[in-house]
PDB file of C-alpha atoms in Angstrom:
ATOM      1  CA  MET A   1     -20.035  -8.428  10.933  1.00  0.00           C
ATOM      2  CA  THR A   2     -18.399  -5.038  11.259  1.00  0.00           C
ATOM      3  CA  ARG A   3     -20.121  -1.659  10.984  1.00  0.00           C
ATOM      4  CA  ALA A   4     -18.628   1.833  11.048  1.00  0.00           C
ATOM      5  CA  TRP A   5     -19.681   5.444  10.516  1.00  0.00           C
ATOM      6  CA  ASN A   6     -16.579   6.050   8.387  1.00  0.00           C
ATOM      7  CA  PRO A   7     -15.696   2.614   7.008  1.00  0.00           C
ATOM      8  CA  GLU A   8     -12.905   3.924   4.773  1.00  0.00           C
ATOM      9  CA  THR A   9     -10.878   4.749   7.896  1.00  0.00           C
ATOM     10  CA  SER A  10     -11.375   1.349   9.534  1.00  0.00           C
ATOM     11  CA  ILE A  11     -10.983  -0.912   6.524  1.00  0.00           C
ATOM     12  CA  GLY A  12      -7.314  -1.581   7.290  1.00  0.00           C
ATOM     13  CA  HIS A  13      -8.198  -2.917  10.739  1.00  0.00           C
ATOM     14  CA  THR A  14     -11.008  -5.009   9.262  1.00  0.00           C
ATOM     15  CA  ILE A  15      -8.693  -6.570   6.667  1.00  0.00           C
ATOM     16  CA  THR A  16      -6.153  -7.405   9.381  1.00  0.00           C
ATOM     17  CA  ARG A  17      -8.820  -8.934  11.581  1.00  0.00           C
ATOM     18  CA  PHE A  18     -10.581 -11.126   9.012  1.00  0.00           C
ATOM     19  CA  GLN A  19      -7.750 -11.792   6.516  1.00  0.00           C
ATOM     20  CA  PRO A  20     -10.081 -12.122   3.497  1.00  0.00           C
ATOM     21  CA  ASP A  21      -8.873 -13.842   0.336  1.00  0.00           C
ATOM     22  CA  VAL A  22     -10.861 -11.433  -1.842  1.00  0.00           C
ATOM     23  CA  CYS A  23     -12.959  -8.353  -1.031  1.00  0.00           C
ATOM     24  CA  ILE A  24     -16.065  -7.553  -3.052  1.00  0.00           C
ATOM     25  CA  LEU A  25     -16.681  -3.820  -3.113  1.00  0.00           C
ATOM     26  CA  GLN A  26     -20.372  -3.058  -3.570  1.00  0.00           C
ATOM     27  CA  GLY A  27     -20.032   0.504  -4.801  1.00  0.00           C
ATOM     28  CA  GLY A  28     -21.732   3.574  -3.379  1.00  0.00           C
ATOM     29  CA  VAL A  29     -20.588   7.151  -2.908  1.00  0.00           C
ATOM     30  CA  LYS A  30     -17.373   6.137  -1.129  1.00  0.00           C
ATOM     31  CA  ALA A  31     -16.303   3.593  -3.738  1.00  0.00           C
ATOM     32  CA  SER A  32     -13.292   5.641  -4.873  1.00  0.00           C
ATOM     33  CA  ALA A  33     -11.975   5.916  -1.307  1.00  0.00           C
ATOM     34  CA  PHE A  34     -12.349   2.183  -0.810  1.00  0.00           C
ATOM     35  CA  ILE A  35     -10.569   1.421  -4.079  1.00  0.00           C
ATOM     36  CA  LYS A  36      -7.667   3.663  -3.115  1.00  0.00           C
ATOM     37  CA  LYS A  37      -7.369   2.066   0.323  1.00  0.00           C
ATOM     38  CA  LEU A  38      -7.644  -1.540  -0.867  1.00  0.00           C
ATOM     39  CA  THR A  39      -5.051  -0.859  -3.554  1.00  0.00           C
ATOM     40  CA  SER A  40      -2.628   0.610  -1.004  1.00  0.00           C
ATOM     41  CA  LEU A  41      -3.034  -2.529   1.135  1.00  0.00           C
ATOM     42  CA  SER A  42      -2.398  -4.816  -1.885  1.00  0.00           C
ATOM     43  CA  GLN A  43      -5.689  -6.489  -0.982  1.00  0.00           C
ATOM     44  CA  PRO A  44      -7.277  -8.545  -3.800  1.00  0.00           C
ATOM     45  CA  PHE A  45     -10.693  -7.134  -4.595  1.00  0.00           C
ATOM     46  CA  LEU A  46     -13.471  -6.916  -7.137  1.00  0.00           C
ATOM     47  CA  TYR A  47     -15.715  -3.946  -7.783  1.00  0.00           C
ATOM     48  CA  TYR A  48     -19.339  -5.082  -8.193  1.00  0.00           C
ATOM     49  CA  GLN A  49     -21.236  -2.538 -10.285  1.00  0.00           C
ATOM     50  CA  HIS A  50     -24.996  -2.883  -9.850  1.00  0.00           C
ATOM     51  CA  ASN A  51     -26.175   0.726  -9.760  1.00  0.00           C
ATOM     52  CA  PRO A  52     -26.600   3.203 -12.632  1.00  0.00           C
ATOM     53  CA  GLN A  53     -23.707   5.470 -11.560  1.00  0.00           C
ATOM     54  CA  PRO A  54     -20.431   4.177 -13.035  1.00  0.00           C
ATOM     55  CA  LEU A  55     -17.060   4.916 -11.488  1.00  0.00           C
ATOM     56  CA  ASP A  56     -15.418   8.120 -12.624  1.00  0.00           C
ATOM     57  CA  LYS A  57     -12.258   8.077 -14.744  1.00  0.00           C
ATOM     58  CA  LYS A  58     -10.050   9.091 -11.805  1.00  0.00           C
ATOM     59  CA  ALA A  59     -11.092   6.025  -9.812  1.00  0.00           C
ATOM     60  CA  LEU A  60     -10.619   3.784 -12.840  1.00  0.00           C
ATOM     61  CA  ASP A  61      -7.150   5.141 -13.549  1.00  0.00           C
ATOM     62  CA  SER A  62      -5.998   4.916  -9.931  1.00  0.00           C
ATOM     63  CA  SER A  63      -5.486   1.160 -10.099  1.00  0.00           C
ATOM     64  CA  HIS A  64      -5.984  -1.727 -12.453  1.00  0.00           C
ATOM     65  CA  PHE A  65      -8.705  -3.817 -10.875  1.00  0.00           C
ATOM     66  CA  PHE A  66     -11.407  -6.056 -12.260  1.00  0.00           C
ATOM     67  CA  ILE A  67     -15.085  -5.185 -12.353  1.00  0.00           C
ATOM     68  CA  ILE A  68     -18.063  -7.504 -12.247  1.00  0.00           C
ATOM     69  CA  THR A  69     -21.525  -6.277 -13.177  1.00  0.00           C
ATOM     70  CA  ASN A  70     -25.090  -7.452 -12.750  1.00  0.00           C
ATOM     71  CA  SER A  71     -26.054  -7.254 -16.435  1.00  0.00           C
ATOM     72  CA  THR A  72     -24.772  -6.798 -19.947  1.00  0.00           C
ATOM     73  CA  TYR A  73     -26.313  -3.340 -19.863  1.00  0.00           C
ATOM     74  CA  THR A  74     -24.268  -2.354 -16.783  1.00  0.00           C
ATOM     75  CA  SER A  75     -21.146  -3.765 -18.424  1.00  0.00           C
ATOM     76  CA  SER A  76     -21.567  -1.213 -21.197  1.00  0.00           C
ATOM     77  CA  PHE A  77     -20.412   1.495 -18.750  1.00  0.00           C
ATOM     78  CA  TYR A  78     -16.842   0.208 -19.041  1.00  0.00           C
ATOM     79  CA  ALA A  79     -14.281  -0.977 -21.535  1.00  0.00           C
ATOM     80  CA  ALA A  80     -14.595  -4.702 -22.193  1.00  0.00           C
ATOM     81  CA  ASP A  81     -11.174  -5.508 -20.720  1.00  0.00           C
ATOM     82  CA  ARG A  82     -12.201  -4.092 -17.314  1.00  0.00           C
ATOM     83  CA  VAL A  83     -15.257  -6.331 -16.899  1.00  0.00           C
ATOM     84  CA  LEU A  84     -14.344  -9.802 -15.730  1.00  0.00           C
ATOM     85  CA  GLU A  85     -17.797 -11.349 -15.391  1.00  0.00           C
ATOM     86  CA  ILE A  86     -21.534 -10.637 -15.438  1.00  0.00           C
ATOM     87  CA  ILE A  87     -23.202 -11.940 -12.273  1.00  0.00           C
ATOM     88  CA  PRO A  88     -26.894 -11.068 -11.799  1.00  0.00           C
ATOM     89  CA  PRO A  89     -28.375 -10.664  -8.306  1.00  0.00           C
ATOM     90  CA  ILE A  90     -28.976 -13.895  -6.444  1.00  0.00           C
ATOM     91  CA  VAL A  91     -32.676 -14.591  -5.883  1.00  0.00           C
ATOM     92  CA  GLU A  92     -33.563 -17.360  -3.454  1.00  0.00           C
ATOM     93  CA  PRO A  93     -36.826 -18.951  -4.693  1.00  0.00           C
ATOM     94  CA  CYS A  94     -37.751 -20.046  -1.158  1.00  0.00           C
ATOM     95  CA  LEU A  95     -38.035 -16.386  -0.128  1.00  0.00           C
ATOM     96  CA  TYR A  96     -40.425 -15.408  -2.935  1.00  0.00           C
ATOM     97  CA  LYS A  97     -42.164 -18.497  -4.295  1.00  0.00           C
ATOM     98  CA  THR A  98     -45.783 -18.768  -3.187  1.00  0.00           C
ATOM     99  CA  GLU A  99     -49.202 -19.921  -4.252  1.00  0.00           C
ATOM    100  CA  THR A 100     -50.985 -17.189  -6.196  1.00  0.00           C
ATOM    101  CA  ASP A 101     -54.575 -16.644  -7.272  1.00  0.00           C
ATOM    102  CA  SER A 102     -53.287 -14.750 -10.342  1.00  0.00           C
ATOM    103  CA  SER A 103     -56.098 -12.240  -9.946  1.00  0.00           C
ATOM    104  CA  HIS A 104     -54.225  -8.907 -10.094  1.00  0.00           C
ATOM    105  CA  ILE A 105     -51.678  -7.017 -12.133  1.00  0.00           C
ATOM    106  CA  LEU A 106     -48.930  -6.059  -9.691  1.00  0.00           C
ATOM    107  CA  PHE A 107     -47.039  -2.757  -9.978  1.00  0.00           C
ATOM    108  CA  VAL A 108     -44.184  -2.354  -7.482  1.00  0.00           C
ATOM    109  CA  ASN A 109     -43.127   1.127  -6.306  1.00  0.00           C
ATOM    110  CA  PRO A 110     -45.759   3.322  -8.010  1.00  0.00           C
ATOM    111  CA  ALA A 111     -43.490   6.309  -8.622  1.00  0.00           C
ATOM    112  CA  PRO A 112     -43.246   8.559 -11.716  1.00  0.00           C
ATOM    113  CA  HIS A 113     -39.789   7.302 -12.714  1.00  0.00           C
ATOM    114  CA  LYS A 114     -41.091   3.738 -12.494  1.00  0.00           C
ATOM    115  CA  GLY A 115     -43.760   4.458 -15.113  1.00  0.00           C
ATOM    116  CA  LEU A 116     -46.700   5.446 -12.915  1.00  0.00           C
ATOM    117  CA  ASP A 117     -48.435   7.256 -15.785  1.00  0.00           C
ATOM    118  CA  ILE A 118     -48.352   4.095 -17.921  1.00  0.00           C
ATOM    119  CA  ALA A 119     -49.702   1.940 -15.089  1.00  0.00           C
ATOM    120  CA  LEU A 120     -52.554   4.387 -14.463  1.00  0.00           C
ATOM    121  CA  ASP A 121     -53.445   4.507 -18.146  1.00  0.00           C
ATOM    122  CA  LEU A 122     -53.624   0.713 -18.296  1.00  0.00           C
ATOM    123  CA  ALA A 123     -55.796   0.635 -15.187  1.00  0.00           C
ATOM    124  CA  HIS A 124     -58.149   3.255 -16.654  1.00  0.00           C
ATOM    125  CA  GLN A 125     -58.371   1.375 -19.931  1.00  0.00           C
ATOM    126  CA  ARG A 126     -58.863  -2.062 -18.366  1.00  0.00           C
ATOM    127  CA  LEU A 127     -61.424  -1.562 -15.624  1.00  0.00           C
ATOM    128  CA  ASP A 128     -62.136  -5.298 -15.897  1.00  0.00           C
ATOM    129  CA  ILE A 129     -58.717  -6.110 -14.389  1.00  0.00           C
ATOM    130  CA  PRO A 130     -57.862  -5.459 -10.721  1.00  0.00           C
ATOM    131  CA  PHE A 131     -54.501  -3.752 -10.189  1.00  0.00           C
ATOM    132  CA  LEU A 132     -52.378  -3.946  -7.051  1.00  0.00           C
ATOM    133  CA  PHE A 133     -49.914  -1.104  -6.406  1.00  0.00           C
ATOM    134  CA  LEU A 134     -47.268  -2.147  -3.874  1.00  0.00           C
ATOM    135  CA  ARG A 135     -46.044   0.991  -2.111  1.00  0.00           C
ATOM    136  CA  GLN A 136     -42.554   1.613  -0.736  1.00  0.00           C
ATOM    137  CA  THR A 137     -43.951   3.847   2.021  1.00  0.00           C
ATOM    138  CA  ARG A 138     -47.404   4.248   3.529  1.00  0.00           C
ATOM    139  CA  GLU A 139     -47.552   7.818   2.241  1.00  0.00           C
ATOM    140  CA  GLN A 140     -46.980   6.893  -1.397  1.00  0.00           C
ATOM    141  CA  LEU A 141     -50.088   7.811  -3.486  1.00  0.00           C
ATOM    142  CA  ARG A 142     -52.088   8.149  -0.288  1.00  0.00           C
ATOM    143  CA  SER A 143     -53.762  11.357  -1.431  1.00  0.00           C
ATOM    144  CA  GLU A 144     -54.069  10.459  -5.120  1.00  0.00           C
ATOM    145  CA  THR A 145     -57.384   9.823  -6.842  1.00  0.00           C
ATOM    146  CA  LEU A 146     -56.990   6.372  -8.378  1.00  0.00           C
ATOM    147  CA  PRO A 147     -59.132   4.312 -10.757  1.00  0.00           C
ATOM    148  CA  PRO A 148     -61.688   2.127  -8.942  1.00  0.00           C
ATOM    149  CA  ASN A 149     -59.842  -1.063  -9.917  1.00  0.00           C
ATOM    150  CA  VAL A 150     -56.560   0.002  -8.273  1.00  0.00           C
ATOM    151  CA  ARG A 151     -55.845  -1.135  -4.737  1.00  0.00           C
ATOM    152  CA  LEU A 152     -52.897   0.149  -2.695  1.00  0.00           C
ATOM    153  CA  CYS A 153     -51.011  -2.252  -0.447  1.00  0.00           C
ATOM    154  CA  GLY A 154     -47.823  -2.455   1.572  1.00  0.00           C
ATOM    155  CA  PRO A 155     -45.124  -1.845   2.287  1.00  0.00           C
ATOM    156  CA  TYR A 156     -44.529  -5.479   3.247  1.00  0.00           C
ATOM    157  CA  ARG A 157     -41.574  -7.182   4.897  1.00  0.00           C
ATOM    158  CA  ASP A 158     -42.617 -10.342   3.068  1.00  0.00           C
ATOM    159  CA  THR A 159     -43.490  -9.486  -0.529  1.00  0.00           C
ATOM    160  CA  ARG A 160     -45.134 -12.880  -1.017  1.00  0.00           C
ATOM    161  CA  LYS A 161     -48.237 -11.141   0.320  1.00  0.00           C
ATOM    162  CA  ALA A 162     -48.303  -9.242  -2.967  1.00  0.00           C
ATOM    163  CA  TYR A 163     -46.995 -11.993  -5.249  1.00  0.00           C
ATOM    164  CA  GLY A 164     -49.741 -14.227  -3.884  1.00  0.00           C
ATOM    165  CA  ARG A 165     -52.302 -12.051  -5.672  1.00  0.00           C
ATOM    166  CA  ALA A 166     -50.353 -11.410  -8.872  1.00  0.00           C
ATOM    167  CA  GLY A 167     -50.998 -12.846 -12.296  1.00  0.00           C
ATOM    168  CA  LEU A 168     -48.726 -10.375 -14.074  1.00  0.00           C
ATOM    169  CA  LEU A 169     -45.888  -8.107 -12.974  1.00  0.00           C
ATOM    170  CA  LEU A 170     -45.967  -4.636 -14.513  1.00  0.00           C
ATOM    171  CA  ALA A 171     -42.661  -2.723 -14.647  1.00  0.00           C
ATOM    172  CA  PRO A 172     -42.892   0.131 -17.180  1.00  0.00           C
ATOM    173  CA  SER A 173     -39.803   1.827 -15.727  1.00  0.00           C
ATOM    174  CA  GLN A 174     -38.641   5.067 -17.321  1.00  0.00           C
ATOM    175  CA  TRP A 175     -35.187   5.170 -15.783  1.00  0.00           C
ATOM    176  CA  ASP A 176     -32.077   3.059 -16.277  1.00  0.00           C
ATOM    177  CA  GLU A 177     -32.673  -0.164 -14.392  1.00  0.00           C
ATOM    178  CA  THR A 178     -29.454  -2.155 -14.159  1.00  0.00           C
ATOM    179  CA  TRP A 179     -31.393  -5.415 -13.768  1.00  0.00           C
ATOM    180  CA  GLY A 180     -34.970  -5.688 -12.523  1.00  0.00           C
ATOM    181  CA  ARG A 181     -35.015  -7.705  -9.330  1.00  0.00           C
ATOM    182  CA  VAL A 182     -38.791  -7.642  -8.927  1.00  0.00           C
ATOM    183  CA  VAL A 183     -39.032  -9.456 -12.257  1.00  0.00           C
ATOM    184  CA  SER A 184     -36.757 -12.237 -10.998  1.00  0.00           C
ATOM    185  CA  GLU A 185     -38.651 -12.434  -7.705  1.00  0.00           C
ATOM    186  CA  ALA A 186     -41.989 -12.763  -9.502  1.00  0.00           C
ATOM    187  CA  GLN A 187     -40.617 -15.459 -11.794  1.00  0.00           C
ATOM    188  CA  CYS A 188     -40.104 -17.707  -8.760  1.00  0.00           C
ATOM    189  CA  THR A 189     -43.890 -18.090  -8.724  1.00  0.00           C
ATOM    190  CA  GLY A 190     -44.191 -18.288 -12.508  1.00  0.00           C
ATOM    191  CA  ILE A 191     -45.555 -14.749 -12.812  1.00  0.00           C
ATOM    192  CA  PRO A 192     -44.810 -13.287 -16.271  1.00  0.00           C
ATOM    193  CA  ALA A 193     -43.712  -9.681 -16.673  1.00  0.00           C
ATOM    194  CA  LEU A 194     -44.677  -6.762 -18.874  1.00  0.00           C
ATOM    195  CA  THR A 195     -41.849  -4.230 -18.750  1.00  0.00           C
ATOM    196  CA  SER A 196     -40.152  -1.417 -20.588  1.00  0.00           C
ATOM    197  CA  ASP A 197     -36.867  -2.089 -22.364  1.00  0.00           C
ATOM    198  CA  SER A 198     -34.998   0.254 -20.005  1.00  0.00           C
ATOM    199  CA  GLY A 199     -31.473  -0.809 -19.111  1.00  0.00           C
ATOM    200  CA  GLY A 200     -31.201  -4.401 -17.958  1.00  0.00           C
ATOM    201  CA  LEU A 201     -34.925  -5.158 -17.745  1.00  0.00           C
ATOM    202  CA  PRO A 202     -34.968  -7.247 -20.960  1.00  0.00           C
ATOM    203  CA  GLU A 203     -32.195  -9.421 -19.501  1.00  0.00           C
ATOM    204  CA  ALA A 204     -34.214  -9.985 -16.333  1.00  0.00           C
ATOM    205  CA  VAL A 205     -37.378 -10.802 -18.282  1.00  0.00           C
ATOM    206  CA  SER A 206     -35.626 -13.025 -20.829  1.00  0.00           C
ATOM    207  CA  ASN A 207     -38.394 -15.110 -22.454  1.00  0.00           C
ATOM    208  CA  GLY A 208     -40.723 -14.858 -19.463  1.00  0.00           C
ATOM    209  CA  GLY A 209     -42.715 -11.860 -20.617  1.00  0.00           C
ATOM    210  CA  LEU A 210     -42.878  -8.951 -23.043  1.00  0.00           C
ATOM    211  CA  CYS A 211     -40.832  -5.745 -23.222  1.00  0.00           C
ATOM    212  CA  VAL A 212     -42.183  -2.519 -24.693  1.00  0.00           C
ATOM    213  CA  PRO A 213     -39.903   0.286 -25.937  1.00  0.00           C
ATOM    214  CA  ARG A 214     -39.317   2.761 -23.144  1.00  0.00           C
ATOM    215  CA  HIS A 215     -40.920   5.743 -24.872  1.00  0.00           C
ATOM    216  CA  ALA A 216     -43.647   3.857 -26.718  1.00  0.00           C
ATOM    217  CA  PRO A 217     -47.149   5.398 -26.805  1.00  0.00           C
ATOM    218  CA  TYR A 218     -49.804   4.175 -24.400  1.00  0.00           C
ATOM    219  CA  THR A 219     -51.496   2.247 -27.194  1.00  0.00           C
ATOM    220  CA  ASP A 220     -48.484  -0.054 -27.490  1.00  0.00           C
ATOM    221  CA  TRP A 221     -48.682  -0.837 -23.776  1.00  0.00           C
ATOM    222  CA  ARG A 222     -52.406  -1.599 -24.024  1.00  0.00           C
ATOM    223  CA  CYS A 223     -51.757  -3.951 -26.931  1.00  0.00           C
ATOM    224  CA  ALA A 224     -48.929  -5.748 -25.113  1.00  0.00           C
ATOM    225  CA  LEU A 225     -51.076  -6.191 -22.001  1.00  0.00           C
ATOM    226  CA  SER A 226     -53.862  -7.693 -24.078  1.00  0.00           C
ATOM    227  CA  LYS A 227     -51.435 -10.123 -25.746  1.00  0.00           C
ATOM    228  CA  ILE A 228     -50.608 -11.586 -22.350  1.00  0.00           C
ATOM    229  CA  TRP A 229     -53.741 -11.187 -20.239  1.00  0.00           C
ATOM    230  CA  ASP A 230     -56.347 -12.000 -22.904  1.00  0.00           C
ATOM    231  CA  ASN A 231     -54.536 -14.973 -24.437  1.00  0.00           C
ATOM    232  CA  PRO A 232     -54.570 -17.996 -22.090  1.00  0.00           C
ATOM    233  CA  ALA A 233     -52.192 -20.052 -24.243  1.00  0.00           C
ATOM    234  CA  GLN A 234     -49.659 -17.215 -24.457  1.00  0.00           C
ATOM    235  CA  TYR A 235     -50.004 -16.533 -20.742  1.00  0.00           C
ATOM    236  CA  GLN A 236     -49.378 -20.158 -19.814  1.00  0.00           C
ATOM    237  CA  GLN A 237     -46.293 -20.342 -22.006  1.00  0.00           C
ATOM    238  CA  LEU A 238     -44.804 -17.194 -20.463  1.00  0.00           C
ATOM    239  CA  SER A 239     -45.639 -18.437 -16.971  1.00  0.00           C
ATOM    240  CA  THR A 240     -43.897 -21.764 -17.596  1.00  0.00           C
ATOM    241  CA  LEU A 241     -40.811 -20.029 -18.989  1.00  0.00           C
ATOM    242  CA  SER A 242     -40.757 -17.618 -16.044  1.00  0.00           C
ATOM    243  CA  LYS A 243     -40.723 -20.459 -13.559  1.00  0.00           C
ATOM    244  CA  PHE A 244     -37.974 -22.226 -15.512  1.00  0.00           C
ATOM    245  CA  ASN A 245     -35.872 -19.030 -15.435  1.00  0.00           C
ATOM    246  CA  SER A 246     -36.092 -18.921 -11.635  1.00  0.00           C
ATOM    247  CA  GLN A 247     -34.883 -22.513 -11.393  1.00  0.00           C
ATOM    248  CA  ARG A 248     -32.232 -22.606 -14.108  1.00  0.00           C
ATOM    249  CA  GLY A 249     -31.758 -18.978 -15.114  1.00  0.00           C
ATOM    250  CA  PRO A 250     -28.949 -16.528 -14.317  1.00  0.00           C
ATOM    251  CA  CYS A 251     -30.388 -15.530 -10.905  1.00  0.00           C
ATOM    252  CA  ALA A 252     -30.736 -19.118  -9.661  1.00  0.00           C
ATOM    253  CA  PRO A 253     -28.594 -19.483  -6.508  1.00  0.00           C
ATOM    254  CA  GLY A 254     -26.515 -22.339  -7.911  1.00  0.00           C
ATOM    255  CA  SER A 255     -25.635 -20.392 -11.036  1.00  0.00           C
ATOM    256  CA  VAL A 256     -24.733 -17.193  -9.170  1.00  0.00           C
ATOM    257  CA  ILE A 257     -22.621 -18.956  -6.534  1.00  0.00           C
ATOM    258  CA  LYS A 258     -20.740 -20.962  -9.153  1.00  0.00           C
ATOM    259  CA  LYS A 259     -19.887 -17.821 -11.120  1.00  0.00           C
ATOM    260  CA  MET A 260     -18.855 -15.882  -8.028  1.00  0.00           C
ATOM    261  CA  MET A 261     -16.614 -18.678  -6.733  1.00  0.00           C
ATOM    262  CA  HIS A 262     -14.944 -19.096 -10.118  1.00  0.00           C
ATOM    263  CA  THR A 263     -14.365 -15.341 -10.329  1.00  0.00           C
ATOM    264  CA  THR A 264     -12.896 -14.977  -6.850  1.00  0.00           C
ATOM    265  CA  HIS A 265     -10.565 -17.923  -7.435  1.00  0.00           C
ATOM    266  CA  PHE A 266      -9.334 -16.228 -10.598  1.00  0.00           C
ATOM    267  CA  ILE A 267      -8.649 -13.013  -8.671  1.00  0.00           C
ATOM    268  CA  GLN A 268      -6.675 -14.900  -6.031  1.00  0.00           C
ATOM    269  CA  LYS A 269      -4.472 -16.511  -8.665  1.00  0.00           C
ATOM    270  CA  THR A 270      -4.012 -13.198 -10.489  1.00  0.00           C
ATOM    271  CA  TYR A 271      -2.767 -11.396  -7.374  1.00  0.00           C
ATOM    272  CA  LYS A 272      -0.440 -14.252  -6.469  1.00  0.00           C
ATOM    273  CA  THR A 273       1.243 -14.106  -9.842  1.00  0.00           C
TER     274      THR A 273
END
């Protein structure tokens, strides 16, 4: 592994040292500089778009290179002929699968842009259901007055501590999610999801939960929650489908690796010709 404060200035040395067949550029604020450098070195590479900030036109016009994305939604940022493949994030079931008592509704990262107001409304309306809010920092919501059925936890290095209490994953995000990794992680344990339809969330959920329109009124969220939580037959069906998605779905390691290997082989052949 190589690390550098200014990686764009050391990439040439790194390429010489490791002689990679294909580079996969993960994006970020220096993506344009990396693209320019890799192009000048005639180094085969792919740009992997998995954040909500697409490349600017200048970077796109600087070289003809292929893009892979993590969802159909993210692919919509670009012209169809620039996107070679859709490859969702790899989710290793062994890192997330756990026994769960299915006692709580789990809300990860209780921040306003993640739909905190919706989660709080549901908690207020359903005092019979315990909610678990998994924080990203110890300070998050520390001074807030919360409903009596909401418990704060985390942050955890091992999120199975939270998934082990979850019966439903709540993700009412109000910003453009390019996938929805927490949904895929929860599915490893057969935990269904109730999410907004923001960005790539519906692709992550697939048939393992319900999606509510992003700007729907609170009453729609309450109704959707009841459809899952208060209907044992519906819940069991969604749980079974969630678990199947983790084993055979687009984030399953075998599926992701197969797609990535096929894609990189194609790039190698393209550059050679």
